[in-house]
């Protein structure tokens, strides 16, 4: 540009173009162009690029690449494969570079372009992401639910062991409680937990649980095109943000609940951020979202998967490949099942008969040993081999109590030990443990004594044990004191008195 300026100033000052070309050592054509344009015009192509070696083969290349649209993404033509086929099958004599340049330019022309979207307040987008975490010392994959309010960029994140329908609904419920309001509409992808089927006209047949959830909160649901994450690009970007900022380094927590409390705190801290292109914080813009959202209903939705089953001969109920125990009194009966994210509840008619922590493995058996104690009391010979009791960690005083009971009462002692365990059907382990320790200290080895001491502890009254009920205990004779015995001691006949 400096030379451009000097040449134009010289010619404007009276120097001819011939003289300027000689003075500045440039061609007269360059001087003429400098005088025609005030700034360099750049190179201008006047004719299309001719590719005499490639042009005859372009229809063949286009046919191959169009056919690739119906092929799996990883089995499509690359530039190298196109070049090899043209050379081997079609007699192509050109180089690899012109093939690579042509395909690169073709892909660039075919890339999708997008329309910038405006997001009015009161609407949301939802999605799930994945990340590795360490919960209770076990490294595992966490599926985290993300709800984003695009107008304010406020978010809510909650982690689960699996991205099932119950987790989808439970995540929404906690998000609504976090914000204190319900969005007018939410955009989703076509996850099978939400959409059972896409009908030919494009409408969605919703899953049963998700349909009930939408009806409860009166939310308008919208869905992106299959495989088009840009239809809900805000929440897609937020999933990556949460993974990079909340999951690095690898999170370590004692439980899922502790992890989720920490995630909620991170969402609150983020509300103080001012994002690029904005003059207000996320929290300040969130207020406009909350004004446009609807209030929460009186009661939250019951986020559970409902099923039915029948109790087997081993008092087990199967749900999603796993077996859960129920009390033996309900054997061979029809039951209902409500599966929450962290709990499985089993009931018979109008009564809840069992609660278990939900198992996310496959083909596992989840026992509650207390369910089998009434049956073990009848079939006492199965006590040592009972699978429900394997791995049941009880305080060491229980093992001492069983050993003493069996030593003093043999077979009946084992049955009384099971009766002691059955007190857990009504009382807490801590109270029963204290009663067992007290019974061992007093030497009152029996079910009645333990039960009496337990009731006295719960009712806050002193124990009054009647040892006549225990004929197997060693007897001690305590005679009544007579005054004559003391008279003999005073007379000096201490040896006879002894």
CSV table of C-alpha atoms in Angstrom, one decimal:
chain,number,residue,atom,x,y,z
A,1,UNK,CA,0.0,0.0,0.0
A,2,UNK,CA,2.9,2.4,0.6
A,3,UNK,CA,4.2,2.0,-3.0
A,4,UNK,CA,0.6,2.3,-4.2
A,5,UNK,CA,0.3,5.6,-2.4
A,6,UNK,CA,3.6,7.0,-3.7
A,7,UNK,CA,2.9,6.1,-7.3
A,8,UNK,CA,-0.5,7.7,-7.3
A,9,UNK,CA,0.9,10.9,-5.6
A,10,UNK,CA,3.7,11.1,-8.1
A,11,UNK,CA,1.3,10.8,-11.1
A,12,UNK,CA,-1.1,13.3,-9.5
A,13,UNK,CA,1.8,15.7,-9.2
A,14,UNK,CA,2.5,15.8,-12.9
A,15,UNK,CA,4.7,12.7,-13.5
A,16,UNK,CA,3.7,10.6,-16.5
A,17,UNK,CA,2.9,7.0,-16.2
A,18,UNK,CA,6.0,6.1,-18.3
A,19,UNK,CA,8.2,8.1,-16.0
A,20,UNK,CA,6.5,6.6,-12.9
A,21,UNK,CA,7.1,3.1,-14.2
A,22,UNK,CA,10.8,3.9,-14.7
A,23,UNK,CA,11.2,5.7,-11.4
A,24,UNK,CA,9.6,3.0,-9.3
A,25,UNK,CA,10.8,0.1,-11.3
A,26,UNK,CA,7.4,-1.4,-12.1
A,27,UNK,CA,5.6,-2.1,-15.3
A,28,UNK,CA,3.4,0.5,-17.1
A,29,UNK,CA,0.4,-1.8,-16.8
A,30,UNK,CA,0.8,-1.8,-13.0
A,31,UNK,CA,1.0,2.0,-13.0
A,32,UNK,CA,-2.2,2.1,-15.1
A,33,UNK,CA,-4.0,-0.2,-12.7
A,34,UNK,CA,-2.8,1.9,-9.8
A,35,UNK,CA,-4.3,5.0,-11.4
A,36,UNK,CA,-7.6,3.2,-12.2
A,37,UNK,CA,-8.2,1.9,-8.7
A,38,UNK,CA,-7.7,3.8,-5.5
A,39,UNK,CA,-6.9,0.6,-3.6
A,40,UNK,CA,-5.6,-2.7,-4.9
A,41,UNK,CA,-8.6,-4.6,-6.5
A,42,UNK,CA,-7.1,-8.0,-5.9
A,43,UNK,CA,-7.1,-10.9,-8.3
A,44,UNK,CA,-10.2,-11.4,-10.4
A,45,UNK,CA,-10.8,-14.7,-12.2
A,46,UNK,CA,-12.5,-14.0,-15.6
A,47,UNK,CA,-13.1,-17.7,-16.6
A,48,UNK,CA,-14.1,-20.8,-14.7
A,49,UNK,CA,-11.4,-23.2,-13.6
A,50,UNK,CA,-10.9,-26.0,-16.2
A,51,UNK,CA,-10.0,-29.5,-15.0
A,52,UNK,CA,-9.5,-31.4,-18.2
A,53,UNK,CA,-8.4,-34.6,-16.4
A,54,UNK,CA,-11.1,-34.6,-13.7
A,55,UNK,CA,-14.2,-33.2,-15.5
A,56,UNK,CA,-15.0,-36.4,-17.4
A,57,UNK,CA,-15.2,-38.4,-14.2
A,58,UNK,CA,-17.3,-35.9,-12.1
A,59,UNK,CA,-20.6,-37.7,-12.9
A,60,UNK,CA,-19.1,-41.0,-11.7
A,61,UNK,CA,-17.8,-39.4,-8.5
A,62,UNK,CA,-21.2,-37.8,-7.8
A,63,UNK,CA,-23.0,-41.1,-8.3
A,64,UNK,CA,-20.8,-42.9,-5.8
A,65,UNK,CA,-21.2,-40.1,-3.2
A,66,UNK,CA,-24.9,-39.9,-3.6
A,67,UNK,CA,-25.2,-43.7,-3.1
A,68,UNK,CA,-23.2,-43.2,0.1
A,69,UNK,CA,-26.2,-41.4,1.7
A,70,UNK,CA,-27.9,-44.8,2.3
A,71,UNK,CA,-24.7,-46.4,3.6
A,72,UNK,CA,-23.5,-46.5,7.2
A,73,UNK,CA,-21.4,-43.4,8.0
A,74,UNK,CA,-18.2,-45.5,8.6
A,75,UNK,CA,-18.6,-47.3,5.2
A,76,UNK,CA,-18.6,-44.3,2.9
A,77,UNK,CA,-16.1,-43.2,0.2
A,78,UNK,CA,-13.1,-41.2,1.3
A,79,UNK,CA,-11.1,-39.1,-1.1
A,80,UNK,CA,-8.4,-41.9,-1.1
A,81,UNK,CA,-10.9,-44.6,-1.9
A,82,UNK,CA,-12.5,-42.5,-4.8
A,83,UNK,CA,-9.0,-42.0,-6.2
A,84,UNK,CA,-8.2,-45.7,-6.0
A,85,UNK,CA,-11.4,-46.7,-7.7
A,86,UNK,CA,-11.1,-44.1,-10.5
A,87,UNK,CA,-7.6,-45.2,-11.2
A,88,UNK,CA,-8.3,-49.0,-11.1
A,89,UNK,CA,-11.8,-49.1,-12.6
A,90,UNK,CA,-12.1,-46.1,-14.8
A,91,UNK,CA,-8.6,-45.4,-16.1
A,92,UNK,CA,-8.1,-42.1,-14.4
A,93,UNK,CA,-4.6,-40.6,-15.0
A,94,UNK,CA,-4.8,-37.5,-12.8
A,95,UNK,CA,-3.3,-37.1,-9.3
A,96,UNK,CA,-4.8,-37.6,-5.9
A,97,UNK,CA,-4.7,-33.9,-5.0
A,98,UNK,CA,-7.4,-32.8,-7.4
A,99,UNK,CA,-9.7,-35.5,-6.2
A,100,UNK,CA,-9.1,-34.4,-2.6
A,101,UNK,CA,-9.7,-30.7,-3.4
A,102,UNK,CA,-12.9,-31.5,-5.3
A,103,UNK,CA,-14.4,-33.6,-2.5
A,104,UNK,CA,-13.4,-31.1,0.2
A,105,UNK,CA,-15.1,-28.3,-1.8
A,106,UNK,CA,-18.2,-30.5,-2.4
A,107,UNK,CA,-18.5,-31.2,1.3
A,108,UNK,CA,-18.1,-27.6,2.2
A,109,UNK,CA,-20.9,-26.6,-0.2
A,110,UNK,CA,-23.1,-29.3,1.3
A,111,UNK,CA,-22.7,-28.3,5.0
A,112,UNK,CA,-25.9,-27.2,6.7
A,113,UNK,CA,-26.5,-23.6,7.7
A,114,UNK,CA,-28.7,-22.5,10.5
A,115,UNK,CA,-31.1,-19.7,11.5
A,116,UNK,CA,-30.3,-17.9,14.7
A,117,UNK,CA,-33.1,-18.4,17.2
A,118,UNK,CA,-34.7,-16.1,19.7
A,119,UNK,CA,-35.8,-17.6,23.1
A,120,UNK,CA,-38.7,-15.9,24.9
A,121,UNK,CA,-38.7,-16.3,28.7
A,122,UNK,CA,-40.6,-19.2,30.3
A,123,UNK,CA,-39.5,-22.1,28.0
A,124,UNK,CA,-36.9,-24.8,28.5
A,125,UNK,CA,-34.9,-27.6,26.9
A,126,UNK,CA,-33.9,-31.0,28.5
A,127,UNK,CA,-31.4,-33.7,27.8
A,128,UNK,CA,-29.2,-36.4,29.4
A,129,UNK,CA,-25.4,-36.6,29.3
A,130,UNK,CA,-22.8,-39.2,30.5
A,131,UNK,CA,-19.7,-38.9,32.6
A,132,UNK,CA,-17.5,-41.2,34.8
A,133,UNK,CA,-17.8,-40.6,38.6
A,134,UNK,CA,-16.8,-42.4,41.8
A,135,UNK,CA,-19.7,-43.0,44.1
A,136,UNK,CA,-19.0,-44.9,47.4
A,137,UNK,CA,-15.5,-45.8,46.2
A,138,UNK,CA,-16.8,-47.4,43.0
A,139,UNK,CA,-16.0,-45.8,39.6
A,140,UNK,CA,-19.0,-46.0,37.4
A,141,UNK,CA,-20.9,-44.1,34.7
A,142,UNK,CA,-23.2,-41.4,35.7
A,143,UNK,CA,-26.1,-40.3,33.6
A,144,UNK,CA,-26.8,-36.6,34.4
A,145,UNK,CA,-30.1,-34.9,33.6
A,146,UNK,CA,-29.8,-31.2,32.4
A,147,UNK,CA,-32.7,-28.7,32.2
A,148,UNK,CA,-31.8,-25.4,30.5
A,149,UNK,CA,-33.8,-22.2,30.3
A,150,UNK,CA,-32.4,-20.7,27.1
A,151,UNK,CA,-33.6,-17.1,27.7
A,152,UNK,CA,-31.5,-16.8,30.9
A,153,UNK,CA,-29.1,-19.7,30.5
A,154,UNK,CA,-30.0,-20.9,34.0
A,155,UNK,CA,-29.6,-24.6,34.4
A,156,UNK,CA,-30.3,-27.5,36.7
A,157,UNK,CA,-28.2,-30.7,36.8
A,158,UNK,CA,-28.9,-34.0,38.6
A,159,UNK,CA,-27.0,-37.3,38.3
A,160,UNK,CA,-28.5,-40.9,38.2
A,161,UNK,CA,-27.2,-44.4,37.9
A,162,UNK,CA,-29.2,-44.9,34.6
A,163,UNK,CA,-31.1,-42.7,32.2
A,164,UNK,CA,-34.5,-44.5,32.5
A,165,UNK,CA,-38.0,-43.0,32.4
A,166,UNK,CA,-38.1,-42.7,36.2
A,167,UNK,CA,-34.9,-40.7,36.1
A,168,UNK,CA,-36.2,-38.4,33.4
A,169,UNK,CA,-39.3,-37.6,35.4
A,170,UNK,CA,-37.5,-37.4,38.7
A,171,UNK,CA,-35.0,-34.9,37.2
A,172,UNK,CA,-37.9,-32.7,36.0
A,173,UNK,CA,-39.5,-32.8,39.5
A,174,UNK,CA,-36.3,-31.7,41.2
A,175,UNK,CA,-35.6,-29.1,38.6
A,176,UNK,CA,-39.1,-27.5,39.1
A,177,UNK,CA,-38.6,-27.5,42.8
A,178,UNK,CA,-35.1,-25.9,42.3
A,179,UNK,CA,-36.6,-23.0,40.3
A,180,UNK,CA,-39.9,-22.9,42.1
A,181,UNK,CA,-41.9,-22.8,38.9
A,182,UNK,CA,-42.9,-24.9,35.8
A,183,UNK,CA,-41.9,-24.0,32.2
A,184,UNK,CA,-44.6,-23.4,29.7
A,185,UNK,CA,-42.9,-25.8,27.2
A,186,UNK,CA,-39.9,-28.1,26.9
A,187,UNK,CA,-38.0,-29.3,23.9
A,188,UNK,CA,-36.8,-32.9,23.9
A,189,UNK,CA,-35.0,-35.4,21.7
A,190,UNK,CA,-36.7,-38.6,20.7
A,191,UNK,CA,-35.4,-40.8,23.6
A,192,UNK,CA,-37.3,-44.1,23.9
A,193,UNK,CA,-38.0,-43.3,27.5
A,194,UNK,CA,-40.2,-40.4,26.3
A,195,UNK,CA,-41.4,-41.4,22.8
A,196,UNK,CA,-42.7,-44.8,22.3
A,197,UNK,CA,-43.1,-44.4,18.5
A,198,UNK,CA,-42.9,-41.7,15.8
A,199,UNK,CA,-46.0,-42.0,13.7
A,200,UNK,CA,-45.9,-41.5,9.9
A,201,UNK,CA,-47.4,-38.0,10.1
A,202,UNK,CA,-44.5,-36.9,12.4
A,203,UNK,CA,-46.5,-36.9,15.7
A,204,UNK,CA,-45.2,-38.7,18.7
A,205,UNK,CA,-46.8,-41.5,20.7
A,206,UNK,CA,-45.6,-40.8,24.2
A,207,UNK,CA,-44.5,-43.3,26.8
A,208,UNK,CA,-47.1,-44.0,29.5
A,209,UNK,CA,-45.1,-42.5,32.4
A,210,UNK,CA,-44.0,-39.5,30.5
A,211,UNK,CA,-47.6,-38.8,29.3
A,212,UNK,CA,-48.8,-38.8,32.9
A,213,UNK,CA,-46.1,-36.5,33.9
A,214,UNK,CA,-47.0,-33.9,31.1
A,215,UNK,CA,-50.6,-34.1,32.1
A,216,UNK,CA,-49.8,-33.5,35.8
A,217,UNK,CA,-47.8,-30.3,35.1
A,218,UNK,CA,-49.6,-29.2,31.9
A,219,UNK,CA,-46.4,-28.8,29.9
A,220,UNK,CA,-46.4,-28.4,26.1
A,221,UNK,CA,-43.8,-30.8,24.7
A,222,UNK,CA,-41.8,-30.3,21.5
A,223,UNK,CA,-39.4,-32.6,19.9
A,224,UNK,CA,-36.3,-32.1,17.7
A,225,UNK,CA,-35.8,-34.0,14.4
A,226,UNK,CA,-34.2,-37.5,14.9
A,227,UNK,CA,-30.4,-37.1,14.9
A,228,UNK,CA,-30.5,-33.3,14.8
A,229,UNK,CA,-29.1,-32.1,18.1
A,230,UNK,CA,-29.0,-28.5,16.9
A,231,UNK,CA,-32.8,-28.3,17.3
A,232,UNK,CA,-32.1,-28.0,21.0
A,233,UNK,CA,-28.6,-26.6,20.7
A,234,UNK,CA,-28.6,-24.7,24.0
A,235,UNK,CA,-29.0,-27.8,26.2
A,236,UNK,CA,-26.7,-29.8,24.0
A,237,UNK,CA,-24.0,-27.2,24.6
A,238,UNK,CA,-24.8,-27.1,28.3
A,239,UNK,CA,-24.3,-30.9,28.6
A,240,UNK,CA,-20.8,-30.4,27.4
A,241,UNK,CA,-20.2,-27.5,29.7
A,242,UNK,CA,-21.4,-29.5,32.7
A,243,UNK,CA,-19.1,-32.4,31.8
A,244,UNK,CA,-16.0,-30.2,31.3
A,245,UNK,CA,-16.7,-28.0,34.4
A,246,UNK,CA,-18.6,-30.1,36.9
A,247,UNK,CA,-17.1,-33.5,36.1
A,248,UNK,CA,-13.4,-32.6,35.9
A,249,UNK,CA,-11.5,-33.8,37.9
A,250,UNK,CA,-13.3,-37.1,38.5
A,251,UNK,CA,-16.0,-36.4,41.1
A,252,UNK,CA,-15.8,-38.6,44.3
A,253,UNK,CA,-18.7,-38.7,46.7
A,254,UNK,CA,-20.0,-41.1,49.3
A,255,UNK,CA,-23.5,-41.3,47.8
A,256,UNK,CA,-25.7,-40.1,44.9
A,257,UNK,CA,-27.5,-37.7,47.2
A,258,UNK,CA,-24.3,-36.0,48.3
A,259,UNK,CA,-23.2,-35.7,44.6
A,260,UNK,CA,-26.5,-34.2,43.6
A,261,UNK,CA,-26.4,-31.6,46.5
A,262,UNK,CA,-23.0,-30.5,45.2
A,263,UNK,CA,-24.3,-30.2,41.7
A,264,UNK,CA,-27.2,-28.0,42.9
A,265,UNK,CA,-24.7,-25.8,44.6
A,266,UNK,CA,-22.7,-25.5,41.3
A,267,UNK,CA,-25.9,-24.5,39.5
A,268,UNK,CA,-26.5,-21.7,42.1
A,269,UNK,CA,-22.9,-20.4,41.8
A,270,UNK,CA,-23.2,-20.3,38.0
A,271,UNK,CA,-26.2,-17.9,38.3
A,272,UNK,CA,-23.6,-15.1,39.2
A,273,UNK,CA,-21.8,-15.4,35.9
A,274,UNK,CA,-22.2,-12.8,33.1
A,275,UNK,CA,-22.0,-14.6,29.7
A,276,UNK,CA,-20.5,-13.2,26.5
A,277,UNK,CA,-22.8,-10.7,24.8
A,278,UNK,CA,-24.9,-10.1,27.9
A,279,UNK,CA,-24.9,-7.2,30.4
A,280,UNK,CA,-26.8,-9.0,33.1
A,281,UNK,CA,-26.0,-12.0,35.2
A,282,UNK,CA,-27.7,-15.3,34.6
A,283,UNK,CA,-29.6,-14.9,37.9
A,284,UNK,CA,-30.9,-11.4,36.9
A,285,UNK,CA,-32.2,-12.7,33.6
A,286,UNK,CA,-33.7,-15.7,35.4
A,287,UNK,CA,-36.2,-13.5,37.1
A,288,UNK,CA,-37.9,-12.8,33.7
A,289,UNK,CA,-38.0,-16.6,33.1
A,290,UNK,CA,-39.7,-17.1,36.5
A,291,UNK,CA,-42.3,-14.5,35.9
A,292,UNK,CA,-43.3,-16.2,32.6
A,293,UNK,CA,-43.4,-19.7,34.1
A,294,UNK,CA,-46.3,-21.3,35.9
A,295,UNK,CA,-46.6,-22.0,39.6
A,296,UNK,CA,-46.0,-25.5,41.0
A,297,UNK,CA,-49.0,-27.8,41.5
A,298,UNK,CA,-50.1,-28.6,45.0
A,299,UNK,CA,-48.4,-32.1,45.0
A,300,UNK,CA,-45.5,-33.3,42.9
A,301,UNK,CA,-45.9,-36.1,40.4
A,302,UNK,CA,-45.1,-39.7,41.6
A,303,UNK,CA,-42.1,-40.5,39.5
A,304,UNK,CA,-42.2,-44.3,39.4
A,305,UNK,CA,-42.6,-47.1,36.9
A,306,UNK,CA,-45.6,-49.2,37.8
A,307,UNK,CA,-45.7,-53.0,37.1
A,308,UNK,CA,-47.3,-56.1,38.5
A,309,UNK,CA,-46.0,-59.6,39.3
A,310,UNK,CA,-46.5,-62.7,41.3
A,311,UNK,CA,-44.5,-63.9,44.3
A,312,UNK,CA,-42.6,-67.1,43.6
A,313,UNK,CA,-42.3,-70.1,45.9
A,314,UNK,CA,-39.1,-68.6,47.3
A,315,UNK,CA,-40.9,-65.4,48.2
A,316,UNK,CA,-39.2,-63.4,45.4
A,317,UNK,CA,-40.7,-60.9,42.9
A,318,UNK,CA,-39.0,-60.2,39.6
A,319,UNK,CA,-38.7,-56.7,38.2
A,320,UNK,CA,-36.4,-55.8,35.3
A,321,UNK,CA,-34.4,-59.1,35.5
A,322,UNK,CA,-33.7,-58.7,39.3
A,323,UNK,CA,-35.5,-60.5,42.1
A,324,UNK,CA,-36.6,-58.8,45.3
A,325,UNK,CA,-37.8,-60.6,48.5
A,326,UNK,CA,-41.2,-60.1,50.2
A,327,UNK,CA,-42.4,-61.5,53.6
A,328,UNK,CA,-43.2,-65.2,53.4
A,329,UNK,CA,-46.8,-64.6,54.4
A,330,UNK,CA,-47.4,-63.3,50.8
A,331,UNK,CA,-46.1,-66.3,48.9
A,332,UNK,CA,-47.7,-67.1,45.6
A,333,UNK,CA,-49.8,-63.9,45.7
A,334,UNK,CA,-50.3,-61.2,43.0
A,335,UNK,CA,-48.5,-58.0,43.9
A,336,UNK,CA,-48.0,-54.5,42.5
A,337,UNK,CA,-44.6,-52.9,42.0
A,338,UNK,CA,-43.5,-49.3,42.0
A,339,UNK,CA,-40.0,-48.7,40.9
A,340,UNK,CA,-38.4,-45.3,41.8
A,341,UNK,CA,-34.9,-44.3,40.9
A,342,UNK,CA,-33.4,-45.4,44.2
A,343,UNK,CA,-36.1,-47.7,45.6
A,344,UNK,CA,-38.4,-50.5,44.7
A,345,UNK,CA,-41.7,-50.7,46.6
A,346,UNK,CA,-43.8,-53.9,46.5
A,347,UNK,CA,-47.4,-54.1,47.8
A,348,UNK,CA,-50.3,-56.5,47.9
A,349,UNK,CA,-53.7,-55.0,47.5
A,350,UNK,CA,-53.7,-51.8,49.6
A,351,UNK,CA,-50.7,-52.7,51.7
A,352,UNK,CA,-47.0,-52.0,51.2
A,353,UNK,CA,-45.2,-55.3,52.1
A,354,UNK,CA,-41.6,-54.6,51.1
A,355,UNK,CA,-39.1,-51.8,50.3
A,356,UNK,CA,-35.7,-52.4,48.7
A,357,UNK,CA,-32.9,-50.2,47.4
A,358,UNK,CA,-33.0,-50.5,43.6
A,359,UNK,CA,-30.5,-52.7,42.0
A,360,UNK,CA,-29.1,-51.5,38.7
A,361,UNK,CA,-27.2,-54.7,37.9
A,362,UNK,CA,-28.8,-57.6,36.0
A,363,UNK,CA,-30.1,-61.0,37.3
A,364,UNK,CA,-29.3,-60.2,40.9
A,365,UNK,CA,-31.3,-61.2,44.0
A,366,UNK,CA,-32.0,-58.6,46.7
A,367,UNK,CA,-32.9,-60.1,50.0
A,368,UNK,CA,-34.2,-58.7,53.3
A,369,UNK,CA,-33.3,-61.3,55.9
A,370,UNK,CA,-36.2,-60.3,58.1
A,371,UNK,CA,-38.7,-61.5,55.4
A,372,UNK,CA,-37.6,-65.1,55.9
A,373,UNK,CA,-37.4,-65.3,59.7
A,374,UNK,CA,-41.0,-66.6,60.2
A,375,UNK,CA,-40.2,-69.5,57.8
A,376,UNK,CA,-36.9,-70.2,59.4
A,377,UNK,CA,-38.6,-70.4,62.8
A,378,UNK,CA,-40.5,-73.4,61.4
A,379,UNK,CA,-37.7,-74.9,59.3
A,380,UNK,CA,-35.0,-74.4,61.8
A,381,UNK,CA,-32.6,-76.8,60.2
A,382,UNK,CA,-32.2,-74.4,57.3
A,383,UNK,CA,-30.8,-71.7,59.5
A,384,UNK,CA,-27.1,-72.2,58.6
A,385,UNK,CA,-27.7,-72.5,54.9
A,386,UNK,CA,-30.3,-69.9,54.4
A,387,UNK,CA,-29.2,-67.6,51.5
A,388,UNK,CA,-31.1,-64.5,52.8
A,389,UNK,CA,-29.0,-64.6,56.0
A,390,UNK,CA,-25.6,-64.9,54.2
A,391,UNK,CA,-23.7,-61.7,54.5
A,392,UNK,CA,-26.1,-60.3,57.1
A,393,UNK,CA,-23.8,-58.3,59.4
A,394,UNK,CA,-25.0,-58.3,63.0
A,395,UNK,CA,-23.1,-57.2,66.1
A,396,UNK,CA,-20.9,-59.9,67.6
A,397,UNK,CA,-23.2,-60.1,70.7
A,398,UNK,CA,-25.8,-61.8,68.5
A,399,UNK,CA,-23.4,-64.6,67.7
A,400,UNK,CA,-22.5,-65.0,71.4
A,401,UNK,CA,-26.2,-65.1,72.3
A,402,UNK,CA,-26.8,-67.9,69.7
A,403,UNK,CA,-23.9,-69.9,71.0
A,404,UNK,CA,-25.1,-69.8,74.6
A,405,UNK,CA,-28.7,-70.5,73.6
A,406,UNK,CA,-27.7,-73.6,71.6
A,407,UNK,CA,-25.4,-74.8,74.4
A,408,UNK,CA,-28.2,-74.6,77.0
A,409,UNK,CA,-31.3,-75.5,75.0
A,410,UNK,CA,-29.9,-77.3,71.9
A,411,UNK,CA,-32.5,-77.3,69.1
A,412,UNK,CA,-34.9,-75.2,71.0
A,413,UNK,CA,-32.2,-72.6,71.6
A,414,UNK,CA,-31.8,-72.1,67.8
A,415,UNK,CA,-35.5,-71.5,67.5
A,416,UNK,CA,-35.4,-69.0,70.3
A,417,UNK,CA,-32.5,-67.2,68.6
A,418,UNK,CA,-34.6,-66.8,65.5
A,419,UNK,CA,-37.4,-65.5,67.7
A,420,UNK,CA,-35.0,-62.9,69.0
A,421,UNK,CA,-34.1,-61.9,65.4
A,422,UNK,CA,-37.8,-61.6,64.6
A,423,UNK,CA,-38.0,-58.7,67.1
A,424,UNK,CA,-36.4,-56.7,64.3
A,425,UNK,CA,-39.8,-56.9,62.5
A,426,UNK,CA,-41.0,-54.3,65.1
A,427,UNK,CA,-38.0,-52.7,66.8
A,428,UNK,CA,-34.8,-51.1,65.6
A,429,UNK,CA,-31.5,-52.9,65.5
A,430,UNK,CA,-29.9,-50.5,67.9
A,431,UNK,CA,-32.5,-51.1,70.6
A,432,UNK,CA,-32.4,-54.9,70.1
A,433,UNK,CA,-28.6,-54.8,70.2
A,434,UNK,CA,-28.7,-52.9,73.6
A,435,UNK,CA,-31.2,-55.4,75.0
A,436,UNK,CA,-29.0,-58.4,73.9
A,437,UNK,CA,-25.9,-56.9,75.5
A,438,UNK,CA,-27.9,-56.3,78.7
A,439,UNK,CA,-29.2,-59.9,78.7
A,440,UNK,CA,-25.7,-61.3,78.3
A,441,UNK,CA,-24.4,-59.1,81.2
A,442,UNK,CA,-27.3,-60.3,83.4
A,443,UNK,CA,-26.9,-64.0,82.4
A,444,UNK,CA,-30.6,-64.0,81.3
A,445,UNK,CA,-30.1,-66.1,78.1
A,446,UNK,CA,-33.6,-66.5,76.5
A,447,UNK,CA,-36.0,-65.0,74.2
A,448,UNK,CA,-38.4,-63.8,76.9
A,449,UNK,CA,-35.6,-62.1,78.8
A,450,UNK,CA,-34.4,-60.3,75.7
A,451,UNK,CA,-37.9,-59.2,74.8
A,452,UNK,CA,-38.6,-58.0,78.3
A,453,UNK,CA,-35.4,-56.0,78.4
A,454,UNK,CA,-36.1,-54.5,75.0
A,455,UNK,CA,-39.7,-53.4,76.0
A,456,UNK,CA,-38.3,-51.9,79.2
A,457,UNK,CA,-35.7,-50.0,77.2
A,458,UNK,CA,-38.3,-48.7,74.8
A,459,UNK,CA,-40.8,-47.8,77.5
A,460,UNK,CA,-38.1,-46.3,79.8
A,461,UNK,CA,-38.9,-48.5,82.8
A,462,UNK,CA,-36.6,-50.7,85.0
A,463,UNK,CA,-36.6,-54.4,84.1
A,464,UNK,CA,-38.1,-57.0,86.5
A,465,UNK,CA,-37.0,-60.5,85.5
A,466,UNK,CA,-38.7,-63.7,87.0
A,467,UNK,CA,-36.1,-66.5,86.8
A,468,UNK,CA,-38.6,-69.2,87.5
A,469,UNK,CA,-39.3,-69.2,83.8
A,470,UNK,CA,-35.8,-70.6,83.1
A,471,UNK,CA,-35.5,-74.1,84.7
A,472,UNK,CA,-32.3,-74.8,82.8
A,473,UNK,CA,-30.4,-72.1,84.7
A,474,UNK,CA,-28.2,-73.4,87.6
A,475,UNK,CA,-30.0,-73.2,90.9
A,476,UNK,CA,-28.6,-71.4,94.0
A,477,UNK,CA,-30.1,-72.0,97.5
A,478,UNK,CA,-30.1,-69.0,99.8
A,479,UNK,CA,-31.3,-69.9,103.3
A,480,UNK,CA,-33.0,-67.5,105.7
A,481,UNK,CA,-30.7,-66.0,108.3
A,482,UNK,CA,-31.3,-67.2,111.9
A,483,UNK,CA,-30.2,-65.3,115.1
A,484,UNK,CA,-28.7,-68.5,116.5
A,485,UNK,CA,-26.0,-68.5,114.0
A,486,UNK,CA,-24.7,-65.1,115.2
A,487,UNK,CA,-24.9,-66.3,118.9
A,488,UNK,CA,-22.5,-69.2,118.0
A,489,UNK,CA,-20.1,-66.7,116.4
A,490,UNK,CA,-20.1,-64.6,119.6
A,491,UNK,CA,-19.5,-67.7,121.8
A,492,UNK,CA,-16.2,-68.2,119.9
A,493,UNK,CA,-17.3,-71.4,118.1
A,494,UNK,CA,-16.5,-69.7,114.9
A,495,UNK,CA,-15.2,-72.9,113.4
A,496,UNK,CA,-18.4,-74.8,114.0
A,497,UNK,CA,-20.4,-71.9,112.7
A,498,UNK,CA,-18.4,-71.9,109.6
